Coordinates of C-alpha atoms in Angstrom, one line a residue:
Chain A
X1 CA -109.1 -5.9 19.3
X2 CA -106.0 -5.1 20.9
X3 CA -105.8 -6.7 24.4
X4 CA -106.6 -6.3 27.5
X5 CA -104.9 -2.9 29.3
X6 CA -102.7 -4.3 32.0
X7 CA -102.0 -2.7 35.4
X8 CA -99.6 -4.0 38.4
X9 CA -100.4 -0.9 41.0
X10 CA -103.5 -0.6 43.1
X11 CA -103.7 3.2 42.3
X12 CA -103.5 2.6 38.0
X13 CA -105.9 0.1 38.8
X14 CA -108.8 2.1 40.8
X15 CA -108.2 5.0 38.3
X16 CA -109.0 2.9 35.7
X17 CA -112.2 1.5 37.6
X18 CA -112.9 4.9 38.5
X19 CA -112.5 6.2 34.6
X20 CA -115.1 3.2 33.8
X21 CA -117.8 4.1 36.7
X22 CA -117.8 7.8 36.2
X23 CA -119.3 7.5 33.0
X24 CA -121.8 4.6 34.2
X25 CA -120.0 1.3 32.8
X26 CA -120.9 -1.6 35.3
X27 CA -117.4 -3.9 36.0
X28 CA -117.7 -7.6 36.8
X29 CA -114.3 -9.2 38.2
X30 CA -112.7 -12.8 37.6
X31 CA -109.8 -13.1 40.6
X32 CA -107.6 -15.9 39.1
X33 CA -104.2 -17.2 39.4
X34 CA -103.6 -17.1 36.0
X35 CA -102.2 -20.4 33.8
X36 CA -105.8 -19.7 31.9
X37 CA -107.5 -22.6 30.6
X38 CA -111.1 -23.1 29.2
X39 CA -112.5 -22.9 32.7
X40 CA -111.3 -19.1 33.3
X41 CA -112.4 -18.0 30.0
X42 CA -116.0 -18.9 30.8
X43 CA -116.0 -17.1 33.8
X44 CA -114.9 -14.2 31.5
X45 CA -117.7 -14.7 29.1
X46 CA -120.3 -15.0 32.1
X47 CA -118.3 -11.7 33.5
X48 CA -118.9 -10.2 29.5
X49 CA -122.7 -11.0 29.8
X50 CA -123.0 -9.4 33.7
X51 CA -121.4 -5.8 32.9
X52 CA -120.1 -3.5 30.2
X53 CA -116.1 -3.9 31.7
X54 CA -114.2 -7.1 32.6
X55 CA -111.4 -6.9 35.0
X56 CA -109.4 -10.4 35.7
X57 CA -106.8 -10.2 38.2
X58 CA -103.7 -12.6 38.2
X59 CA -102.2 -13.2 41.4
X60 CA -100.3 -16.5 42.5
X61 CA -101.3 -15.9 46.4
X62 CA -98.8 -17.2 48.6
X63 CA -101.3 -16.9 51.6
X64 CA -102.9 -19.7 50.3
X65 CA -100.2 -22.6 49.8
X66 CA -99.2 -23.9 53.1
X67 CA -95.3 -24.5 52.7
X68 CA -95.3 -28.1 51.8
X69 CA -97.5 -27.1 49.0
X70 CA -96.6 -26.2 45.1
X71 CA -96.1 -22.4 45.7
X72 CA -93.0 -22.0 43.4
X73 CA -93.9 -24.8 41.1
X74 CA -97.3 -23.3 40.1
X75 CA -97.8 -22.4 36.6
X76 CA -97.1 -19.3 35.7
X77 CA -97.3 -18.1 32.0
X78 CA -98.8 -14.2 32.1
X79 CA -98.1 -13.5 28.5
X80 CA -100.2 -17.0 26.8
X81 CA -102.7 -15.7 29.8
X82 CA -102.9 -12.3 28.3
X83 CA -103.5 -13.5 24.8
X84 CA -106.2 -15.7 26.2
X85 CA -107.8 -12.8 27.9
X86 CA -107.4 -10.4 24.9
X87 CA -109.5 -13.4 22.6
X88 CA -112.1 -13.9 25.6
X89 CA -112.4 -9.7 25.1
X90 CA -111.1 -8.8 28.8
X91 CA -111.1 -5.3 29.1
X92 CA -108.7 -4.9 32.1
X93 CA -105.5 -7.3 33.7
X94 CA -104.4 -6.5 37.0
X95 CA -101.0 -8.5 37.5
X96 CA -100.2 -7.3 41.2
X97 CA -96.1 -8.1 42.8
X98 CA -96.6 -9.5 46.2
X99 CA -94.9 -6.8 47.3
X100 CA -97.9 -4.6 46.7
X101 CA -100.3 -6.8 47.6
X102 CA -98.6 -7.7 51.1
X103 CA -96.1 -4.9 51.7
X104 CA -93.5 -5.2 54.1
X105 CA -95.6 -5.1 58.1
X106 CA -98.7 -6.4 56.7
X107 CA -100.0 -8.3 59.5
X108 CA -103.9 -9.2 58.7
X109 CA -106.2 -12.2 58.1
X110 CA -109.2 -12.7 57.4
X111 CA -111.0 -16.0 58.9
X112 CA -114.6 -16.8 57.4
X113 CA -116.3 -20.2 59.8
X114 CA -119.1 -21.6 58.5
X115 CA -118.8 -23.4 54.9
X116 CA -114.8 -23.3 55.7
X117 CA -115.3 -25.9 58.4
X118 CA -114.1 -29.4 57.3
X119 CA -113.5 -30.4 53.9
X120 CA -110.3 -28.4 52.2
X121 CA -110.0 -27.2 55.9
X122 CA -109.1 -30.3 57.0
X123 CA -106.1 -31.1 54.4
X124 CA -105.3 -27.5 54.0
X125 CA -106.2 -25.7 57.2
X126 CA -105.0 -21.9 56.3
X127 CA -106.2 -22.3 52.6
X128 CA -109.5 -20.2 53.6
X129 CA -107.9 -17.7 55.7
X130 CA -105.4 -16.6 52.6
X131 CA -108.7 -16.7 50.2
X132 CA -110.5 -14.6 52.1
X133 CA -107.8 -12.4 52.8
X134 CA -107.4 -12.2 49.1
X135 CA -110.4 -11.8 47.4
X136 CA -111.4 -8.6 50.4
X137 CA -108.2 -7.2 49.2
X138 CA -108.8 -7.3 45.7
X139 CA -112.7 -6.2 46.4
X140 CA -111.2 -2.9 48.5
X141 CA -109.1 -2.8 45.8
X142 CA -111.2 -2.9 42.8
X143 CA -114.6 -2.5 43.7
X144 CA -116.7 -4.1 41.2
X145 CA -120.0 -4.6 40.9
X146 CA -119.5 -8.6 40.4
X147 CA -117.5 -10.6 40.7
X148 CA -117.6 -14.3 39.3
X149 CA -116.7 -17.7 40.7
X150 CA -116.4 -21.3 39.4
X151 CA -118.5 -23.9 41.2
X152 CA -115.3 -25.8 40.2
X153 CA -113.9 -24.7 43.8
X154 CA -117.0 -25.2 45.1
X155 CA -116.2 -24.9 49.1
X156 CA -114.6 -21.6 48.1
X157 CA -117.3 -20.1 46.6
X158 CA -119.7 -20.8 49.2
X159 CA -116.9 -19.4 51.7
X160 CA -116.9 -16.2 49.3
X161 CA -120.6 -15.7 49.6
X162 CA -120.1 -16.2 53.5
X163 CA -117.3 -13.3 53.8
X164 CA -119.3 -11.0 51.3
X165 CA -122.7 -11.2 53.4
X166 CA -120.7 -10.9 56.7
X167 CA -118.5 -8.3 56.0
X168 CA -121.2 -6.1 54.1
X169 CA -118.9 -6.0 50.9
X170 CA -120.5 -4.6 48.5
X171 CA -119.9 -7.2 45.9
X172 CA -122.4 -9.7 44.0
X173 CA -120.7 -12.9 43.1
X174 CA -122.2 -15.2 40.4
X175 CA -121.3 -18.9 39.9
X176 CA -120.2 -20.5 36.9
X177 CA -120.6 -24.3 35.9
X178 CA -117.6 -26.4 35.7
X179 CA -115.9 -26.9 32.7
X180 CA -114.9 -30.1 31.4
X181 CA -113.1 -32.1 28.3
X182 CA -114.8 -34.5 26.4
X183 CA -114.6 -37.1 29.3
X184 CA -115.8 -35.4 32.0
X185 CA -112.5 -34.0 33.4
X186 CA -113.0 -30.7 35.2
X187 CA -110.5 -28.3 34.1
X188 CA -107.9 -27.3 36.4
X189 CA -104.3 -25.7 36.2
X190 CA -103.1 -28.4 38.1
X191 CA -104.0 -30.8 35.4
X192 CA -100.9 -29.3 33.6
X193 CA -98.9 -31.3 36.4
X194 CA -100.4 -35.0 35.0
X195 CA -98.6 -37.7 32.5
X196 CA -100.7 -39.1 29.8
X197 CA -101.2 -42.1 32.1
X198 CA -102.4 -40.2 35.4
X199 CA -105.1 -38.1 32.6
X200 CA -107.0 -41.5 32.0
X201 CA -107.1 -42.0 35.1
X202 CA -108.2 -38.6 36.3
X203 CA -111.3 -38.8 33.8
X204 CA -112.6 -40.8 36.0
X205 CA -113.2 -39.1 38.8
X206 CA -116.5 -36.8 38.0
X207 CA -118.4 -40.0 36.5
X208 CA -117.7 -41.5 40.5
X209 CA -119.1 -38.6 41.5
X210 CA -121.9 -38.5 39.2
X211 CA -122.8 -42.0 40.1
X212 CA -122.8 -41.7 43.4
X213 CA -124.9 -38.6 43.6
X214 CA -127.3 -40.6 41.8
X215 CA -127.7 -43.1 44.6
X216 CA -128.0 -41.0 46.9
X217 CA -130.8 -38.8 45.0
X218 CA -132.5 -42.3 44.6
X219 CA -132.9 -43.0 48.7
X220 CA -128.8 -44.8 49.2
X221 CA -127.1 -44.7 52.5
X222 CA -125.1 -41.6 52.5
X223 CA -122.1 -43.8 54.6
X224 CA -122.2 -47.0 52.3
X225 CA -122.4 -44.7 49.4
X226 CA -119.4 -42.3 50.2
X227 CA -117.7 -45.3 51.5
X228 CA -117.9 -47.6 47.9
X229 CA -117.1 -43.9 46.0
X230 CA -113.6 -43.8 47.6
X231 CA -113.1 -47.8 47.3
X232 CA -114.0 -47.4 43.6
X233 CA -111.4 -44.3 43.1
X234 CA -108.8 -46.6 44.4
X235 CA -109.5 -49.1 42.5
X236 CA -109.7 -46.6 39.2
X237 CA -106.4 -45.8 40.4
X238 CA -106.2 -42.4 42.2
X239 CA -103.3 -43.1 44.9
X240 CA -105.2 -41.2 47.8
X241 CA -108.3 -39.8 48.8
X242 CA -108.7 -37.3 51.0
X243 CA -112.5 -36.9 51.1
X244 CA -116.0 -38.0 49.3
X245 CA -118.3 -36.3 51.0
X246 CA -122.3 -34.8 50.9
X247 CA -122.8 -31.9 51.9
X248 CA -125.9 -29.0 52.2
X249 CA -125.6 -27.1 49.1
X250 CA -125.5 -23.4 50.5
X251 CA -124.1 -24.0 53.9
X252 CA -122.1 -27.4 53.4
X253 CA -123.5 -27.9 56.6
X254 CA -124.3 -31.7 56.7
X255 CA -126.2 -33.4 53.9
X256 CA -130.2 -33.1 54.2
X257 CA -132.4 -35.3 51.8
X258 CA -134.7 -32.6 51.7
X259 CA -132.4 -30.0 50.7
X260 CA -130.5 -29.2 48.0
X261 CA -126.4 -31.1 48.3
X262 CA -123.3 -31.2 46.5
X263 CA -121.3 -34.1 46.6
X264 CA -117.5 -32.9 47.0
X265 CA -114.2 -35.0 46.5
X266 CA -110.4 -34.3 47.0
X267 CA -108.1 -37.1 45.3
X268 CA -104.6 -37.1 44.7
X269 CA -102.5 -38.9 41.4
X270 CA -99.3 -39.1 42.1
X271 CA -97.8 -35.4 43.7
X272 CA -100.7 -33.9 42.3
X273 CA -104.1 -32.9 44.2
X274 CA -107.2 -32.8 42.8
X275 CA -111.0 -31.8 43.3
X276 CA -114.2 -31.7 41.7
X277 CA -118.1 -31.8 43.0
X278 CA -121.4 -32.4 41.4
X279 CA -125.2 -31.2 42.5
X280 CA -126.9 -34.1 44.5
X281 CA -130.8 -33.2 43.6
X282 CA -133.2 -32.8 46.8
X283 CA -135.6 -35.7 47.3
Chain B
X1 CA -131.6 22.9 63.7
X2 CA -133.8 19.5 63.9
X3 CA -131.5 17.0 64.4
X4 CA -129.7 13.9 63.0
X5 CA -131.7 11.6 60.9
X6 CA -132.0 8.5 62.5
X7 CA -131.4 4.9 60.6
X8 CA -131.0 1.4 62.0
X9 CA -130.5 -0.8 58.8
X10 CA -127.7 -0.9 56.5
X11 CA -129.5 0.0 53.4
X12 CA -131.0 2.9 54.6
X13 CA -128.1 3.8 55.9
X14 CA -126.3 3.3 52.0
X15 CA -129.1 5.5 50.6
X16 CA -128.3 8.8 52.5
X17 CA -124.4 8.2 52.5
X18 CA -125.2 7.5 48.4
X19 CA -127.5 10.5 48.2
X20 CA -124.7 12.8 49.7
X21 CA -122.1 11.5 46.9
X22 CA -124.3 11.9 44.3
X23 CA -124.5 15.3 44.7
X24 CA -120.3 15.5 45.3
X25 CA -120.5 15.9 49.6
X26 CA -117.6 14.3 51.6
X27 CA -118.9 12.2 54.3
X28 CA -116.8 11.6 58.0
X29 CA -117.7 9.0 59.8
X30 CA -116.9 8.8 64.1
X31 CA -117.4 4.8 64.9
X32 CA -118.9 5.4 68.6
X33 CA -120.5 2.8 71.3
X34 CA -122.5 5.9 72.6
X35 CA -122.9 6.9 75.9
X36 CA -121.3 10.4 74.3
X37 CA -119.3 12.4 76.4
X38 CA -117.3 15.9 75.4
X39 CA -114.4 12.9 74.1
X40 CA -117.1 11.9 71.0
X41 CA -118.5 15.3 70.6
X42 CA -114.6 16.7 70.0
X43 CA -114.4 13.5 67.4
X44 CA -117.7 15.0 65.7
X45 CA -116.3 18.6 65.1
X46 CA -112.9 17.2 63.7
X47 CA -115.4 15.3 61.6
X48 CA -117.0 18.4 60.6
X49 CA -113.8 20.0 59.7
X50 CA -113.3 17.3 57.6
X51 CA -116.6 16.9 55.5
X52 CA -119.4 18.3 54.9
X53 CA -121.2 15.2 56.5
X54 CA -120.6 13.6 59.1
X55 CA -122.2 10.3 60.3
X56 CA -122.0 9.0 63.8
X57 CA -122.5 5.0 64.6
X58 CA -123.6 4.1 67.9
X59 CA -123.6 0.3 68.1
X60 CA -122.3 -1.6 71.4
X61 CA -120.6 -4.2 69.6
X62 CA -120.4 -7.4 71.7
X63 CA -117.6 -9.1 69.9
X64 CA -115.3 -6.9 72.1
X65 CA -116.2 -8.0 75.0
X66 CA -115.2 -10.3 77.0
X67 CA -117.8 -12.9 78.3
X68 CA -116.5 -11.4 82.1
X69 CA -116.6 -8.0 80.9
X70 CA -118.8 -5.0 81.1
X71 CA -121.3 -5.7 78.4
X72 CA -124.5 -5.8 80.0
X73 CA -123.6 -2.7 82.0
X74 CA -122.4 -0.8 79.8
X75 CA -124.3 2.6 79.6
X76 CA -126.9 3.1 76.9
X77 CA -128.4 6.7 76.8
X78 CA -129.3 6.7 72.9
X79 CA -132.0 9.7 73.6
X80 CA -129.5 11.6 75.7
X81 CA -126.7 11.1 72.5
X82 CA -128.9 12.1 69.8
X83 CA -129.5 15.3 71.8
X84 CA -125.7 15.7 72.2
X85 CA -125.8 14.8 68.4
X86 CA -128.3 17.7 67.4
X87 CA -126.1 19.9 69.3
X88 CA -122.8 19.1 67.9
X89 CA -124.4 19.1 63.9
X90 CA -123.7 15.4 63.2
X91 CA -126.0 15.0 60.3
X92 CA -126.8 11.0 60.1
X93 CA -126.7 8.4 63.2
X94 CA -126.7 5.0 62.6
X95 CA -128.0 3.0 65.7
X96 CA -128.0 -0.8 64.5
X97 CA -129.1 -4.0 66.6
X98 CA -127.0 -6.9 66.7
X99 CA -129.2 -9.1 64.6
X100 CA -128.3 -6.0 62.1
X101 CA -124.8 -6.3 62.6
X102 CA -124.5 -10.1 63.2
X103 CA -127.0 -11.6 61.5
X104 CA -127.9 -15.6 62.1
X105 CA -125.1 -17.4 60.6
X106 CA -122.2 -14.6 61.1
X107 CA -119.0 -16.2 60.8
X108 CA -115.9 -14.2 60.3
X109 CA -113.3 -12.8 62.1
X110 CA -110.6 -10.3 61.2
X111 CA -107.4 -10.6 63.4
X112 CA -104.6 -7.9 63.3
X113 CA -101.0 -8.2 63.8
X114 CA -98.2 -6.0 64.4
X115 CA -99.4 -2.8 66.6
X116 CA -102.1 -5.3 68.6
X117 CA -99.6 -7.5 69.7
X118 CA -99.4 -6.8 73.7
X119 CA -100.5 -3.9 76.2
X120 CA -104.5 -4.4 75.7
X121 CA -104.2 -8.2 73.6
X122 CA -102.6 -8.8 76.8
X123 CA -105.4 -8.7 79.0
X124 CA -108.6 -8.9 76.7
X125 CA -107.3 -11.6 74.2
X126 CA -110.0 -11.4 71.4
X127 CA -110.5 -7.3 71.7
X128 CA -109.2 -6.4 68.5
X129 CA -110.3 -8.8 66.8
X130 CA -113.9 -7.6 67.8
X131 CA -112.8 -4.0 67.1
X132 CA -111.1 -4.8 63.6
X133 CA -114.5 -7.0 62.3
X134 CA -116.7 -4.3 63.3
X135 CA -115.0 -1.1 62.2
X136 CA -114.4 -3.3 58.6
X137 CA -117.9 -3.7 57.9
X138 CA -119.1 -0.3 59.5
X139 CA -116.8 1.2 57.3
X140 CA -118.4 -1.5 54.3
X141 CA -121.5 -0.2 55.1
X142 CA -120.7 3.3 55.1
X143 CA -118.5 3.7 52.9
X144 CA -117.4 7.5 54.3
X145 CA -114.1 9.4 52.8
X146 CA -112.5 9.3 56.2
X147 CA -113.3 8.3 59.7
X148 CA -112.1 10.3 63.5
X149 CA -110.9 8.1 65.7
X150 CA -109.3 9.3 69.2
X151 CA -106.1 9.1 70.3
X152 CA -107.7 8.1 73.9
X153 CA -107.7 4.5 72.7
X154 CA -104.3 4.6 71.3
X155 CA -103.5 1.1 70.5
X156 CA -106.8 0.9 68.6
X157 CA -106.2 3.8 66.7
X158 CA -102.9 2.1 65.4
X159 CA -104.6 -0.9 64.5
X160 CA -107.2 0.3 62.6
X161 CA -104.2 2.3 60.7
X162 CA -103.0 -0.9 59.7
X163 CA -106.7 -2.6 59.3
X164 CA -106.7 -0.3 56.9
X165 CA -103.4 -0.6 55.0
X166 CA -103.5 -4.2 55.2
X167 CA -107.1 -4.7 53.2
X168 CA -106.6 -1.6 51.3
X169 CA -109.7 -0.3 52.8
X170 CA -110.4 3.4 51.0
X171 CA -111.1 5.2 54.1
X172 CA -108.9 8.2 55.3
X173 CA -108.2 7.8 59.3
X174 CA -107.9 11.0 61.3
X175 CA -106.7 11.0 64.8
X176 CA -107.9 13.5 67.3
X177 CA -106.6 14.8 70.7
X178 CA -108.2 13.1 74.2
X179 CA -110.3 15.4 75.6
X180 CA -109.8 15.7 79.3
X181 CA -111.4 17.2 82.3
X182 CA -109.3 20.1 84.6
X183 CA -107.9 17.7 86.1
X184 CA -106.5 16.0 82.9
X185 CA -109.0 13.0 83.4
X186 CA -109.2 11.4 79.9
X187 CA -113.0 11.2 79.0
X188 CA -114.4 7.5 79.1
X189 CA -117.5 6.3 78.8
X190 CA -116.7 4.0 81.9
X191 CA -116.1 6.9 84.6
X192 CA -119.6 6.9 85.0
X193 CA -119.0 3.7 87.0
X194 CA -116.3 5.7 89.0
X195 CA -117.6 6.9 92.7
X196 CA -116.6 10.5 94.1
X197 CA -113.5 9.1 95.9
X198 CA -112.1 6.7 93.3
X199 CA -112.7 9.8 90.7
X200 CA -109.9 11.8 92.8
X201 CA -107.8 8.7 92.3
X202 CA -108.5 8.7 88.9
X203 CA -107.6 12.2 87.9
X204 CA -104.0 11.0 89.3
X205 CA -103.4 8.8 86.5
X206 CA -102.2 11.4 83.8
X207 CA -99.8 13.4 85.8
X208 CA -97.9 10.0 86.7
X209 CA -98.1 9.5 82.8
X210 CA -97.1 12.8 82.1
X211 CA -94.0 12.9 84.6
X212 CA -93.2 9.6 83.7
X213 CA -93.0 9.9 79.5
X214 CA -90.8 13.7 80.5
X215 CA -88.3 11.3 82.4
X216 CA -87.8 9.3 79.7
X217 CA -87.8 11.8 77.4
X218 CA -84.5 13.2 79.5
X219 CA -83.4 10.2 79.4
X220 CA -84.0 7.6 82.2
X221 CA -83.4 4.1 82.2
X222 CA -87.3 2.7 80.5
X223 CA -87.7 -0.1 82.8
X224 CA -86.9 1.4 86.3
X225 CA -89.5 4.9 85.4
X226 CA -92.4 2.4 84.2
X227 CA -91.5 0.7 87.1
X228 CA -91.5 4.0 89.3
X229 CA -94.7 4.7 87.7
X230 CA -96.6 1.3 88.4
X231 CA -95.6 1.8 91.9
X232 CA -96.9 5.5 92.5
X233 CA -100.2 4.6 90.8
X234 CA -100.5 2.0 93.3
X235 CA -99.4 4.5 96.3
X236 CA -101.8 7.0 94.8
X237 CA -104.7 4.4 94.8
X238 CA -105.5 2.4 92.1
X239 CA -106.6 -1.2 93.0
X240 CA -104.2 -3.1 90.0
X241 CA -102.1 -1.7 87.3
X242 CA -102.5 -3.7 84.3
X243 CA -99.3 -2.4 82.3
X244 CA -97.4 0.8 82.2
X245 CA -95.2 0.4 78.9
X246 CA -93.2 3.0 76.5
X247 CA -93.6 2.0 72.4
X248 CA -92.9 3.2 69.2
X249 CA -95.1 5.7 68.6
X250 CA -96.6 4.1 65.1
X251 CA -96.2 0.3 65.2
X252 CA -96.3 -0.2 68.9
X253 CA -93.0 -2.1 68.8
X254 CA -90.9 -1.5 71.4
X255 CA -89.4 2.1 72.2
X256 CA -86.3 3.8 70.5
X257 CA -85.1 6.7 71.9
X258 CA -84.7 8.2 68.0
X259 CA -88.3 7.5 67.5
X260 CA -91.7 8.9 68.1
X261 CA -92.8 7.2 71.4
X262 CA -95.9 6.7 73.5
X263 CA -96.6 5.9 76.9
X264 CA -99.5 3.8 77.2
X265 CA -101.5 2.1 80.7
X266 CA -104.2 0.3 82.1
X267 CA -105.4 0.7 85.4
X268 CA -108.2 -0.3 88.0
X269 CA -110.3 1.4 90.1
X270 CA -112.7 -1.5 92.0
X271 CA -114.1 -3.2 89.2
X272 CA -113.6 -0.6 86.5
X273 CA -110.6 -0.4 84.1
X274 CA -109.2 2.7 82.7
X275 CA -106.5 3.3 79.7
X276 CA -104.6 6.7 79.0
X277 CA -101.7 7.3 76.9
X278 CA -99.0 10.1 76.7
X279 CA -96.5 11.2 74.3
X280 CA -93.0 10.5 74.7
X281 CA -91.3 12.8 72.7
X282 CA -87.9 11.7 71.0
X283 CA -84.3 12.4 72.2

C-alpha cells in the first residue's frame, strides 16, 4: 500500500476527516510523539480494529517537558515513523509545527485534578496541564470518534478519561496493554536513551512490580510492600526512585483492597527516567 | 408559535442539535445565565440572522462566582425567560442543573491568558476561569456553528475569542451591540437589585464613558481623563469605582493611540457592581 497521507495544517487535516465522515467512515486517533516502536503500532492495530480510518498524530509537545527536561534531545525520526505507520496500514499522519499548534499569543491551559494529583505530578508538576492541553487540541482539531491510549502511561490515560467526561468531548478513548520484549521491558522511546548495561538492568523493573502486586493481592502490607519494592530496585541497580506506589485503578485515588489497583513506578538509570505499572487484582 | 423545546440533559440536548444537522440547518447558540432582559433577546435575533436555529442556554454557572458574591441571589425567572424565549423565536433552551454540568468528581479547569489578564481578573480572581470551563463544554455539548456573545461584557467576549483560537474550538463567535435603555443604561441582569435613586446614578455611568473615550480620542493625556473619570463617577454617586482603564481594542493590552481601543469600567452602587465599556476610536 502506499503510506499513510500526511498533513501539517489543521484545515488539510479536518478536510480530510471531513472527506472520511461524509461518506460514513468511523476515525479512531493515536496522539504520539512519534520515534514509533512496537508499542505505538499496537495502538494502531487496536485503532484498525475500532474504525474504518486511522489518524496518528506526531507532535513533540513542548508544553509537556518542564525545561530541565529532554525537550531538544527527544527522538525525533518522522520518516522511519512514517514507514512504520505505512506497514501498521495508517491511513492518515498529521505532523503539526509548533507554530500551528501554539501560534504566537496563545495563552491557554488546560488543568484536569483528580487522577493528576500525586504521582508524575509530583516529579513533573506541569506534565498534565501540557497533556491535557494537547490532546483537547488535537480532539477540536480532529474529531474522532476514538481515540486510543497505552496503559503504558497509565496516570495519563486515566487523566484523559477525566478531561474527556468533564469537558463533554465527544471522544471515546480505549486502552491498550503494554507492550513488552522478551524480558518484560515495557517499551518506551526513552529506552533509545539506555547502554547495553543500563537495558539489563531496566528489565527488571516490571518483574518488581509484578511481584509486588502479587503480595499485595495475597493480604501484604501496602507500606512494607512498596517500601522492600524500591529497596529491591536499588539494589537491581536503578540509581533513583521516584515512586512505587498503589493506587485505585480508575481514580488513582488511594489503594482499596476491595477495588480494583494498579501498582505504578517511576525509576531513573542514569539521565534517563522511566515508568511502568501493572494491575493489582481486587481481593 | 408554541415555543422553545425544553431539555435539561446533555444528550437530549445532542439529539435535537444532531437532528438539525442531519437535515443541513445551521445552529446559533446565545450562552445566557437567564434572568433575560432586551440585552439577551437582541443576542437571540443576531442569532437568528445567523442560523436557522438558534439555541439558548440558561445555566447559572457557580464556578464564576465568587464564594462572597451574588450567587444565591442571583435572579432566576426561568418561566418568565421561556416566555421572552417564545417571543423572540429561539427554537431550543437548554436549562441544566449543576449536577448536569458538574457532575460528582468534576475536576478541570481551563485558565486563559492574554486578554483576561487585569480589569475584571483584578477583582474576581477565578472569573474567567469559571467563564472559559463552562462556555468549553457548553459549546462541547452543543456543538452550534457559531455562538452571540455581547459586547456588554467586553473583556469576556475577548476571551472567549481566544478560548477559542487557543483550543481550536470550531465555533464561529459573533459579537453584538449592548442594548441600552434611553438613558444609555447598559442592560444587566443585576439592575434589578438597583433601587429608584441609585438607578438615576446608574444611568450616569455611560455619558462619563462616552465623554471620557471622545477625550482621548482627541487626544488627552490616558491617565489624567481615567483619572477625571473615576472622580466624576464618584461626584455623580457611585459608592466605589473598581477601574476605569483604556485597552487595545482586541487583546486588552494596553492602549495605542494607532489602535482600536476600548474604554472599559467597574462600578458600585451599594452592594451591586456594574461594568460598561465604550469605544475609543483611533487617532
Amino acid at each position: 500500500m502506499s503510506g499513510p497521507i500526511i498533513v501539517d495544517s489543521v484545515a488539510a487535516l479536518r478536510a480530510q476527516i471531513r472527506e472520511w465522515r461524509q461518506t460514513g467512515l468511523r476515525v479512531a486517533m493515536v496522539p504520539t510523539m512519534g520515534a514509533l516502536h512496537d508499542g505505538h503500532i499496537s495502538l494502531v492495530r487496536t485503532a484498525l480494529e475500532r474504525a474504518e480510518r486511522c489518524l496518528v498524530s506526531i507532535f513533540v509537545n513542548p508544553a509537556q517537558f518542564a525545561p530541565t527536561e529532554d525537550l531538544d534531545k527527544y527522538p525525533r525520526q518522522l520518516a522511519r515513523d512514517l514507514d512504520r505507520l505505512r506497514e501498521a496500514g495508517a491511513h492518515l499522519a498529521f505532523t503539526p509545527t509548533v507554530a500551528e499548534m501554539y501560534p504566537a499569543g496563545f495563552a491557554t491551559k488546560i488543568s484536569v485534578g483528580g487522577p493528576s494529583s500525586g504521582l508524575e505530578t509530583d516529579f513533573r508538576p506541569a506534565f498534565f496541564d501540557g497533556v491535557a492541553t494537547v490532546v483537547t487540541k488535537l480532539f477540536l482539531q480532529a474529531a474522532p470518534d476514538c481515540a486510543v491510549f497505552g496503559e503504558k502511561d497509565y496516570q495519563q490515560l486515566c487523566v484523559v478519561r477525566q478531561l474527556c467526561r468533564d469537558l463533554n468531548l465527544p471522544v471515546e478513548i480505549i486502552d491498550a496493554p503494554t507492550v513488552r520484549d522478551s524480558h518484560g521491558l515495557a517499551m518506551s522511546s526513552r529506552n533509545a536513551y539506555l547502554s547495553e548495561a543500563e537495558l539489563d538492568v531496566a528489565r527488571k523493573l516490571n518483574a518488581v512490580l509484578r511481584q509486588t502486586a502479587a503480595e499485595l493481592a495475597s493480604g501484604a502490607n501496602e507500606t512494607s510492600s512498596t517500601s522492600a519494592a524500591t529497596d529491591a530496585l536499588v539494589r537491581a541497580g536503578f540509581r533513583k526512585v521516584d515512586y512505587v506506589a498503589a493506587r485505585e485503578a480508575v481514580t488513582l485515588a488511594p489503594w482499596r483492597r476491595d477495588r480494583d489497583g494498579r501498582l505504578l513506578a517511576a525509576v531513573w538509570l542514569g539521565t534517563t527516567r522511566l515508568i511502568d505499572n501493572v494491575e493489582i487484582p481486587r481481593a
